[in-house]
């Protein structure tokens, strides 16, 4: 079977002669019908040098692979040319090649995804390593200082220099405050890195949040915030998360200020595919080295004012973690002495459609009315009280009952004394359960309760609260039918979210 | 043009034949298809050369750039590498002595829509002309309509209809 075909083509693209079996003059005589790239044969540039190594053709529903080449022949003395198109049929060989190529490509695409995952893992490992290092170092310093103060206080005491003691005490307190701050930032970090972002329904007015932060901020008298964020922009983001984000960014502007007055401008633009929030300050700017490392755990900027509270390299790392939790991106730019610009991009599906959400919100509270009796199980009276107030702040008209550990809760549910009066202690339809309590903790209670749950003729939901990392708790209680987990402390937003899911 | 598996062939299949196959069969050469698009005041006949993504690695593609009125650079919105690949492709094109219209398409948007699973923000918005899904057909026709408009307005021998 012949595998090389020749087409004799005139200036207009008409096939004058060919040995190709698929050619059918009664259907179409033009070369473009078989090879669409010759659609304007007479205007196709450079036709004489036309060459194609592998051309995939589909002719009369059949697939072919050709190697194509064109040369011209002079037809007569008037310089009229005809063209010869040579088509080498490589179909058989290339059908196989195509299969192999496909398999190969699939693997290289998989590899691409794997490499990405690897990079992420590497950075996690790096982070853990640095974490241990930075922590031991950062904690040791203030501790050492406190220790030496302690000795000095001892001395002063024995020498009855009481004025010195007061002063030493104040200095020690500064160090303790520092430690305290470090612990809180670590806790925040732990929260955002361990929290799996649920389909959160918390809605936040970004502009209002920024104003609030500006007011709260330590040294706010030095700050001028130009808040350019639209007043009606509502985002589907958690308040605590973004409080941390902007508080860090604004505090950095203060920490790395140039003069006495700190100017921070925050602009928010809605692009086609994302929201862009740009925070610009008038501070000392940022070195290239700092730009590269700004978001690394434990990195401390090189240019901050020495008299400021020491930085401990957790802030921007936490910020980046939060932004990435929302599938966003963060970057830092700026030059030395020209201020710093932090740019945050968030997917624009976080923008809340106001109309739709109002309807949903009403719906949500209608539904919430179905909870009538709520039992709080927590050893802290204060927590029970606060949780109750949070419920009430959403104007949910439920009855609240509380007991102080799992064993008491068990008694309550089983109607044992002193809970034997059903009118005073009705069976709850919702239990808010703390994970750690004396006597019988939340996990043991959940286990015990799971065994007697079907004795009750109403569906009792359990929401478990904990200040510990959630993953472990979820593992420990995975068989006990917990309906919802909430990271402590409870907030209005978290409660709203809970009510929406239940 | 664009890396292997980003959906070049699928985009053409969707545009020209209104069909989609989830099965991947990589192109190993060049395929050519035609498509006519009606614009407000003119008709544009596109001759679309679908070039194997495999060619990207061997620079074989360069000869196909000559004579091209536009280069449609396609990347997969779930693969950052494929975006980087077209970025370097574009810088190579601008090094050549040709200057076709560069049109950038981010494909497979169906995979990231409403899902927070993928981070597709690596793309620099200002550069991307259209986000499409060959699977759902979303924005495919629009992408080529839009490109045709640019071509028509740039074309010196425009025949108005
Ligand atoms: N989900 C989804 N899958 C798509 C889309 N477009 C293409 N695919 C799939 O992606 C795979 C690759 O598509 P192709 O069109 O063959 O990719 P290509 O860019 O032509 O690849 P090469 O020819 O190897 O360069 C196929 O399995 C398609 O079904 C899309 O918009 N969404
Ligand atoms: Mg292909």
XYZ file of C-alpha atoms and ligand atoms in Angstrom:
696
model
C 0.000 0.000 0.000
C 1.413 3.320 -1.052
C 1.965 5.746 1.831
C 3.187 8.863 0.083
C 0.729 10.967 -1.810
C 1.243 13.816 -4.222
C -1.161 16.602 -5.057
C -0.724 18.814 -8.074
C -2.381 22.107 -7.206
C -2.939 25.208 -9.288
C -2.678 28.817 -8.163
C -6.288 28.827 -6.939
C -5.849 25.791 -4.758
C -7.660 23.432 -7.085
C -6.300 19.897 -7.047
C -5.482 18.966 -10.649
C -4.142 15.522 -9.979
C -3.468 13.249 -7.037
C -2.959 9.632 -6.064
C -4.475 10.071 -2.592
C -7.289 7.521 -2.154
C -9.372 9.861 -0.024
C -9.554 12.529 -2.731
C -12.961 12.745 -4.328
C -13.397 15.406 -6.980
C -17.151 15.051 -6.856
C -17.164 16.159 -3.240
C -14.558 18.872 -3.382
C -11.645 19.717 -5.591
C -10.039 22.355 -3.425
C -6.988 21.495 -1.402
C -8.366 23.470 1.566
C -11.142 20.954 1.920
C -8.560 18.324 2.835
C -6.002 20.664 4.380
C -7.781 23.685 5.864
C -4.587 25.694 6.342
C -4.644 26.290 2.581
C -7.965 28.069 2.792
C -6.590 31.060 0.921
C -4.125 29.120 -1.135
C -3.458 31.961 -3.501
C -2.719 34.429 -0.741
C -0.939 32.073 1.628
C 2.467 33.569 2.051
C 5.626 31.682 1.514
C 3.880 28.649 0.082
C 7.030 27.478 -1.586
C 8.829 26.993 1.661
C 5.890 25.319 3.282
C 6.891 22.362 5.401
C 5.232 20.631 8.308
C 6.654 17.716 10.221
C 3.606 16.248 11.865
C 0.225 17.369 10.725
C -2.850 15.776 12.214
C -5.593 15.708 9.628
C -9.146 14.647 9.874
C -10.382 13.665 6.430
C -13.808 12.142 5.865
C -13.920 11.351 9.581
C -10.611 9.475 9.516
C -7.546 10.542 11.420
C -4.232 10.815 9.571
C -0.775 12.009 10.402
C 1.182 13.524 7.536
C 4.499 15.081 6.906
C 3.818 17.864 4.407
C 6.035 19.678 1.953
C 5.324 21.960 -1.018
C 7.418 22.844 -4.016
C 6.497 24.699 -7.152
C 6.883 23.824 -10.802
C 6.861 26.231 -13.691
C 3.942 25.377 -15.943
C 4.688 27.554 -18.939
C 6.705 30.431 -20.253
C 4.364 33.031 -18.734
C 5.709 32.282 -15.280
C 2.583 30.574 -14.097
C 3.325 28.103 -11.366
C 1.636 24.988 -10.192
C 2.464 23.454 -6.857
C 3.178 19.949 -5.740
C 2.148 19.004 -2.233
C 3.862 15.926 -0.919
C 2.108 14.170 1.930
C 4.002 11.402 3.635
C 1.516 9.273 5.522
C 2.829 8.567 9.032
C -0.483 7.512 10.511
C 0.394 4.013 11.579
C 3.550 5.022 13.376
C 2.061 8.096 15.008
C -1.122 6.532 16.347
C 1.141 4.514 18.651
C 3.377 7.456 19.368
C 0.351 9.457 20.371
C -0.631 6.858 22.959
C 2.829 6.872 24.443
C 3.007 10.620 24.431
C -0.336 10.793 26.234
C 0.842 8.425 28.945
C 4.048 10.383 29.316
C 2.247 13.722 29.498
C -0.198 12.453 32.082
C 2.688 11.475 34.299
C 4.478 14.763 33.889
C 1.290 16.615 34.791
C 0.909 14.471 37.921
C 4.504 15.252 38.721
C 3.786 18.935 38.474
C 1.090 18.669 41.126
C 3.335 16.490 43.292
C 6.185 18.942 43.131
C 3.866 21.669 44.333
C 2.795 19.559 47.295
C 6.412 18.825 48.062
C 7.311 22.470 48.177
C 4.494 23.033 50.631
C 5.654 20.155 52.811
C 9.214 21.411 52.803
C 8.140 24.791 54.012
C 6.097 23.165 56.763
C 9.114 21.243 57.948
C 11.258 24.352 57.787
C 8.673 26.139 59.778
C 8.633 23.532 62.511
C 12.388 23.631 62.778
C 12.512 27.390 63.042
C 9.609 27.321 65.411
C 11.465 25.310 68.032
C 14.572 27.401 67.627
C 12.935 30.792 67.785
C 10.751 29.839 70.689
C 13.521 28.611 72.910
C 15.558 31.687 72.125
C 12.802 34.244 72.483
C 11.478 32.881 75.702
C 14.823 32.477 77.314
C 15.752 36.135 76.965
C 12.952 37.735 78.975
C 13.126 34.880 81.446
C 16.784 35.547 82.045
C 16.079 39.218 82.554
C 13.294 38.463 85.014
C 15.595 36.125 86.878
C 18.257 38.778 87.258
C 15.661 41.285 88.414
C 14.656 38.770 90.984
C 18.187 38.636 92.366
C 18.380 42.418 92.340
C 15.119 42.624 94.241
C 16.516 40.210 96.827
C 19.547 42.419 97.251
C 17.518 45.574 97.465
C 15.281 43.956 100.049
C 18.147 42.955 102.270
C 19.557 46.456 101.955
C 16.119 48.010 102.467
C 16.282 50.034 99.225
C 12.514 49.983 98.740
C 12.398 52.617 95.981
C 14.652 50.459 93.857
C 12.289 47.549 94.307
C 9.373 49.450 92.843
C 11.432 50.372 89.844
C 12.765 46.846 89.384
C 9.264 45.530 89.660
C 8.113 47.765 86.864
C 10.951 46.645 84.662
C 10.196 43.023 85.423
C 6.572 43.593 84.590
C 7.548 44.861 81.151
C 9.331 41.595 80.497
C 6.388 39.620 81.785
C 4.081 41.590 79.506
C 6.351 40.751 76.650
C 6.188 37.061 77.464
C 2.464 37.348 77.799
C 2.181 38.972 74.385
C 4.302 36.274 72.866
C 2.116 33.598 74.320
C -1.008 35.263 72.969
C 0.434 35.605 69.502
C 1.440 31.970 69.584
C -2.058 31.011 70.598
C -3.459 33.033 67.714
C -1.049 31.344 65.380
C -2.006 27.947 66.689
C -5.650 28.802 66.140
C -5.294 29.870 62.568
C -2.925 27.116 61.545
C -5.030 24.350 63.029
C -8.425 25.691 62.155
C -10.022 24.177 59.138
C -12.023 26.834 57.467
C -15.570 25.654 57.497
C -18.135 27.120 55.207
C -18.106 30.085 57.483
C -20.992 32.434 57.200
C -19.549 35.208 59.257
C -19.931 38.529 57.551
C -17.665 41.398 58.162
C -17.682 45.036 57.216
C -14.019 45.540 56.470
C -14.117 49.292 56.716
C -15.655 49.184 60.194
C -13.121 46.619 61.303
C -10.255 48.870 60.237
C -11.680 51.796 62.180
C -12.041 49.606 65.203
C -8.453 48.400 65.019
C -7.173 51.940 64.614
C -8.999 52.865 67.791
C -7.805 49.842 69.739
C -4.238 50.079 68.744
C -1.593 50.748 71.343
C -0.033 54.134 70.553
C -3.014 55.052 68.422
C -2.275 58.723 68.967
C 0.611 58.390 66.525
C -1.536 56.848 63.843
C -3.428 58.442 60.987
C -5.435 55.831 59.186
C -6.791 56.740 55.788
C -9.435 54.141 55.454
C -10.513 54.097 51.807
C -12.400 50.854 51.962
C -15.971 51.176 50.713
C -18.393 51.406 53.570
C -20.764 48.864 52.069
C -18.225 46.158 51.348
C -19.145 43.046 53.292
C -16.864 40.049 53.206
C -17.387 36.483 54.182
C -14.448 36.418 56.566
C -13.911 35.861 60.236
C -13.537 38.947 62.385
C -10.840 37.515 64.643
C -8.762 36.428 61.676
C -8.828 39.770 59.982
C -8.435 41.682 63.184
C -5.142 39.851 63.561
C -4.222 40.545 59.936
C -4.726 44.281 59.976
C -3.624 44.804 63.524
C -0.300 43.268 62.582
C 0.047 45.301 59.424
C -0.834 48.548 61.164
C 1.377 47.777 64.157
C 4.238 47.167 61.774
C 3.661 50.572 60.240
C 4.052 52.021 63.714
C 7.006 49.859 64.587
C 8.845 50.775 61.410
C 7.878 54.422 61.343
C 10.084 57.192 60.087
C 8.935 60.318 61.837
C 6.583 60.708 64.724
C 3.393 60.520 62.754
C 2.429 57.294 61.082
C 0.313 57.486 57.962
C -1.387 54.337 56.786
C -3.571 54.291 53.728
C -5.741 51.259 53.051
C -7.407 50.920 49.681
C -9.563 48.073 48.498
C -10.186 47.406 44.817
C -12.478 44.867 43.318
C -10.893 43.207 40.317
C -12.356 40.658 37.951
C -11.084 37.621 39.770
C -10.166 38.903 43.195
C -10.310 41.651 45.753
C -7.115 43.567 46.257
C -6.402 45.313 49.526
C -3.395 47.595 49.505
C -1.949 48.971 52.748
C 0.614 51.689 52.297
C 2.588 53.432 55.033
C 5.044 56.292 55.214
C 7.619 54.439 57.273
C 11.244 53.502 56.860
C 10.451 51.073 54.048
C 11.877 47.655 53.694
C 15.153 46.152 52.564
C 15.275 43.541 49.828
C 16.431 40.963 52.343
C 13.458 41.708 54.598
C 11.095 41.548 51.643
C 12.176 38.017 50.905
C 11.929 36.891 54.487
C 9.111 39.043 55.810
C 6.623 36.197 56.033
C 8.960 33.602 57.440
C 8.442 32.396 60.941
C 10.798 34.072 63.367
C 12.063 36.684 60.954
C 12.559 40.052 62.563
C 12.719 43.125 60.386
C 16.115 44.773 60.452
C 15.028 48.391 60.543
C 12.670 48.843 63.445
C 13.181 51.483 66.096
C 15.271 49.993 68.827
C 13.267 51.547 71.622
C 10.122 49.753 70.566
C 8.764 46.597 72.059
C 10.887 43.820 70.621
C 9.492 42.070 67.626
C 9.343 38.335 67.745
C 8.794 37.347 64.176
C 5.387 35.767 64.506
C 3.106 38.529 63.271
C 3.456 38.493 59.507
C 3.855 34.734 59.506
C 0.465 34.472 61.179
C -0.986 36.996 58.753
C 0.216 34.973 55.795
C -1.275 31.830 57.284
C -4.620 33.508 57.680
C -4.625 34.895 54.169
C -3.731 31.491 52.777
C -6.499 29.941 54.801
C -8.814 32.009 52.610
C -6.909 30.969 49.477
C -5.549 34.450 49.169
C -2.123 35.876 48.556
C -0.031 38.433 50.327
C 3.000 40.358 49.200
C 5.200 43.108 50.526
C 6.923 45.815 48.550
C 8.607 49.126 49.027
C 12.053 50.624 49.083
C 14.268 51.810 51.840
C 13.001 55.168 53.108
C 9.948 55.127 50.861
C 7.398 53.360 52.982
C 6.098 49.837 52.806
C 3.218 48.460 50.782
C 1.451 45.287 51.790
C -0.873 43.851 49.164
C -3.483 41.253 49.959
C -5.513 39.463 47.374
C -8.590 37.488 48.288
C -10.829 35.437 46.023
C -13.820 37.548 45.143
C -16.264 34.830 46.057
C -15.752 36.146 49.589
C -17.783 39.206 48.734
C -21.196 38.898 50.267
C -24.209 39.622 48.184
C -26.146 41.751 50.656
C -29.675 41.044 49.475
C -29.248 37.305 49.359
C -27.598 37.179 52.726
C -30.281 39.183 54.518
C -32.895 36.723 53.418
C -30.665 33.893 54.548
C -30.027 35.513 57.899
C -33.705 35.834 58.686
C -34.231 32.276 57.657
C -31.424 31.209 59.907
C -32.954 32.782 62.982
C -36.337 31.370 62.253
C -34.723 27.975 62.241
C -32.786 28.665 65.385
C -35.992 29.053 67.291
C -36.260 25.314 67.285
C -33.805 25.078 70.196
C -35.759 25.449 73.413
C -33.660 24.177 76.256
C -29.927 24.509 76.253
C -27.649 22.858 78.762
C -24.179 24.304 79.321
C -21.625 21.910 80.710
C -18.567 23.837 81.866
C -16.763 24.099 85.187
C -16.385 27.831 84.765
C -19.443 29.786 85.860
C -18.104 32.753 83.964
C -17.930 30.843 80.703
C -21.465 29.593 81.162
C -22.599 33.107 81.828
C -20.803 34.544 78.802
C -22.084 31.821 76.515
C -25.581 32.478 77.714
C -25.211 36.192 76.994
C -23.990 35.437 73.511
C -27.104 33.397 72.869
C -29.224 36.192 74.218
C -27.439 38.777 72.096
C -28.835 37.015 69.053
C -32.249 37.358 70.664
C -32.794 33.666 70.768
C -35.488 32.911 73.258
C -34.307 29.705 74.819
C -34.106 28.496 78.395
C -30.622 27.976 79.761
C -29.416 25.460 82.304
C -25.901 24.765 83.444
C -23.945 22.089 85.275
C -20.270 22.105 86.094
C -18.942 18.788 84.788
C -19.739 15.676 82.802
C -20.845 13.660 85.800
C -23.373 16.332 86.772
C -24.600 16.483 83.203
C -25.135 12.733 83.255
C -27.164 13.040 86.446
C -29.148 15.864 84.911
C -30.026 13.882 81.828
C -30.899 10.768 83.750
C -33.066 12.758 86.134
C -31.033 11.754 89.183
C -31.191 13.922 92.285
C -31.094 16.915 92.502
C -32.296 17.042 88.897
C -35.315 14.859 89.336
C -37.931 17.530 88.710
C -38.556 17.541 84.953
C -40.246 20.924 85.160
C -37.212 22.532 86.705
C -34.695 20.541 84.700
C -36.185 19.667 81.323
C -34.311 17.448 78.866
C -32.303 19.841 76.668
C -32.328 19.738 72.901
C -28.839 21.187 72.785
C -25.813 20.565 74.964
C -22.846 22.931 74.914
C -20.054 20.772 76.210
C -16.632 21.925 77.347
C -13.850 19.464 76.587
C -11.828 19.779 79.773
C -13.444 19.739 83.191
C -12.656 18.112 86.502
C -14.410 14.905 87.663
C -15.709 13.852 84.237
C -14.413 15.689 81.215
C -16.208 16.376 77.948
C -14.726 13.438 76.096
C -15.762 10.912 78.746
C -19.177 12.472 78.941
C -19.587 12.276 75.182
C -18.641 8.618 75.275
C -21.033 7.811 78.094
C -23.801 9.823 76.500
C -23.386 8.159 73.113
C -24.433 4.898 74.785
C -27.678 6.240 76.201
C -28.533 8.719 73.479
C -31.357 6.748 71.916
C -33.198 6.533 75.214
C -34.403 10.059 74.696
C -37.334 10.747 72.476
C -36.016 14.135 71.429
C -32.954 14.630 69.308
C -30.274 16.069 71.562
C -27.534 17.895 69.705
C -24.068 18.220 71.149
C -21.694 21.064 70.409
C -18.265 20.615 71.857
C -16.130 23.599 72.816
C -12.445 23.494 73.370
C -9.443 25.704 73.589
C -7.210 22.815 72.577
C -6.317 22.010 68.975
C -9.428 20.643 67.325
C -7.873 17.817 65.323
C -6.981 15.761 68.352
C -10.342 16.316 69.981
C -12.096 15.314 66.784
C -10.060 12.125 66.706
C -10.780 11.341 70.339
C -14.500 11.824 69.956
C -15.046 10.663 66.410
C -17.302 7.770 67.427
C -19.448 9.692 69.868
C -21.741 11.563 67.512
C -20.659 15.118 68.275
C -22.656 17.424 66.020
C -20.367 20.405 66.003
C -17.002 21.581 67.293
C -16.314 25.139 68.306
C -12.951 26.636 69.106
C -13.113 28.490 72.395
C -13.987 31.202 73.185
C -17.480 31.246 71.757
C -18.324 34.375 69.823
C -21.402 35.751 68.206
C -20.032 34.884 64.779
C -19.226 31.336 65.739
C -22.638 30.869 67.243
C -24.304 32.190 64.103
C -22.276 29.761 62.113
C -23.245 26.927 64.393
C -26.926 27.783 64.182
C -26.713 27.832 60.460
C -25.400 24.309 60.342
C -27.817 22.884 62.824
C -0.097 27.336 22.449
C 0.498 26.216 25.984
C 1.808 23.342 28.110
C 0.602 19.792 27.643
C -2.879 19.042 28.886
C -4.030 22.607 29.498
C -6.968 22.099 27.140
C -5.935 23.642 23.819
C -7.468 20.861 21.758
C -10.517 20.851 23.998
C -11.023 24.575 23.472
C -10.916 24.145 19.714
C -13.250 21.160 19.895
C -15.674 23.195 21.960
C -15.473 26.230 19.719
C -15.661 24.454 16.391
C -17.670 21.307 17.085
C -19.486 22.191 20.356
C -18.284 19.002 22.004
C -16.040 17.948 24.884
C -14.311 14.740 25.820
C -13.001 14.148 29.339
C -10.562 11.625 27.876
C -7.092 13.021 27.314
C -5.305 12.245 24.080
C -2.315 14.480 23.655
C -1.687 16.149 20.368
C 1.614 15.231 18.832
C 1.750 17.602 15.944
C -0.316 20.399 14.576
C -3.969 20.367 13.769
C -5.758 23.060 11.874
C -9.402 23.990 12.151
C -11.544 26.765 10.768
C -14.097 28.871 12.510
C -16.110 31.817 11.300
C -17.364 34.349 13.773
C -19.899 37.055 13.099
C -19.091 40.329 14.739
C -21.321 43.396 14.823
C -20.102 44.772 11.569
C -17.929 42.110 10.042
C -17.206 38.443 9.781
C -13.909 36.951 10.874
C -12.618 33.695 9.504
C -10.224 32.138 11.942
C -7.744 29.493 10.987
C -6.775 27.928 14.252
C -3.542 26.018 14.533
C -3.592 23.728 17.542
C 0.017 23.039 18.400
C 1.052 20.140 20.619
C 2.012 21.271 24.097
C 4.913 18.890 23.749
C 6.442 21.311 21.258
C 6.797 23.887 24.001
C 9.714 22.002 25.474
C 11.567 21.676 22.195
C 11.038 25.143 20.777
C 9.773 23.502 17.591
C 6.895 25.879 17.726
C 8.859 28.887 16.599
C 8.270 28.328 12.928
C 4.523 28.269 13.476
C 4.614 31.725 14.945
C 5.560 33.275 11.639
C 2.520 34.435 9.807
C 0.309 34.125 12.859
C -1.980 37.096 13.387
C -2.454 36.137 17.008
C -1.061 33.638 19.454
C -3.578 32.248 21.913
C -1.632 31.278 25.000
C -3.525 28.806 27.130
C -2.788 27.765 30.684
C -4.564 25.584 33.200
C -5.778 27.618 36.166
C -4.968 24.755 38.516
C -1.361 24.495 37.373
C 0.880 27.375 38.204
C 3.651 25.822 36.103
C 1.528 26.112 33.006
C 1.101 29.808 33.702
C 4.836 30.280 34.115
C 5.325 28.410 30.845
C 3.233 30.866 28.867
C 4.926 33.761 30.591
C 8.268 32.617 29.263
C 6.706 31.799 25.912
C 5.505 35.355 25.678
C 8.874 36.798 26.478
C 10.384 34.589 23.779
C 7.814 35.724 21.270
C 8.653 39.322 21.958
C 12.316 38.552 21.347
C 11.510 37.383 17.836
C 11.095 39.883 15.049
C 7.381 39.264 14.837
C 4.618 40.726 16.816
C 1.403 38.850 16.780
C -1.416 39.740 19.134
C -0.957 37.798 22.340
C -4.175 36.536 23.823
C -4.121 34.740 27.159
C -6.700 32.214 28.240
C -6.876 30.528 31.644
C -8.767 27.288 31.075
C -10.503 24.737 33.337
C -12.123 27.451 35.412
C -14.867 24.928 36.212
C -12.383 23.217 38.522
C -11.903 26.245 40.731
C -15.296 27.842 40.637
C -16.995 28.171 43.993
C -14.338 25.947 45.430
C -11.608 27.162 47.614
C -9.510 24.105 46.874
C -7.280 25.635 44.325
C -5.253 28.698 44.563
C -5.587 30.274 41.175
C -4.613 33.705 42.289
C -1.115 33.133 41.009
C -2.330 34.593 37.806
C -1.706 38.222 37.313
C -5.108 39.472 36.446
C -3.999 42.356 34.340
C -2.544 39.900 31.854
C -5.257 37.327 31.514
C -7.796 37.994 28.811
C -10.365 35.335 29.552
C -11.031 32.516 31.985
C -12.756 29.657 30.238
C -14.012 26.150 30.657
C -13.848 23.938 27.612
C -15.794 21.439 29.677
C -18.814 23.643 30.366
C -18.319 25.794 27.317
C -18.103 28.831 29.539
C -16.622 31.897 27.844
C -15.088 29.841 25.020
C -17.014 31.469 22.196
C -16.683 34.831 23.956
C -12.932 34.440 24.147
C -12.604 33.953 20.419
C -15.217 36.630 19.687
C -13.201 39.055 21.710
C -9.978 38.047 20.016
C -11.658 38.416 16.638
C -12.680 41.934 17.521
C -9.112 42.805 18.300
C -7.976 41.185 15.075
C -10.624 42.933 13.032
C -9.755 46.309 14.423
C -6.085 45.672 13.719
C -6.602 44.341 10.255
C -5.471 46.744 7.517
C -7.486 45.195 4.694
C -10.710 44.807 6.556
C -13.678 43.925 4.407
C -16.803 45.258 6.087
C -20.056 43.418 5.460
N -12.396 20.063 33.950
C -11.929 20.455 32.766
N -11.143 19.639 32.062
C -10.693 20.050 30.860
C -11.019 21.326 30.357
N -10.415 21.468 29.172
C -9.753 20.316 28.948
N -9.913 19.453 29.965
C -9.333 18.106 30.082
O -7.918 18.237 30.141
C -7.299 17.193 29.436
C -6.359 17.750 28.385
O -7.079 18.441 27.415
P -6.521 18.670 25.934
O -7.469 19.592 25.264
O -6.229 17.398 25.265
O -5.181 19.414 26.268
P -4.092 20.012 25.254
O -3.730 21.359 25.756
O -4.590 19.948 23.867
O -2.873 19.043 25.496
P -1.697 18.672 24.475
O -2.341 18.342 23.200
O -0.980 17.519 25.072
O -0.815 19.846 24.362
C -8.405 16.351 28.856
O -8.618 15.246 29.698
C -9.593 17.254 28.856
O -10.798 16.539 29.009
C -11.863 22.174 31.147
O -12.205 23.302 30.804
N -12.280 21.687 32.341
Mg -3.973 18.961 22.206
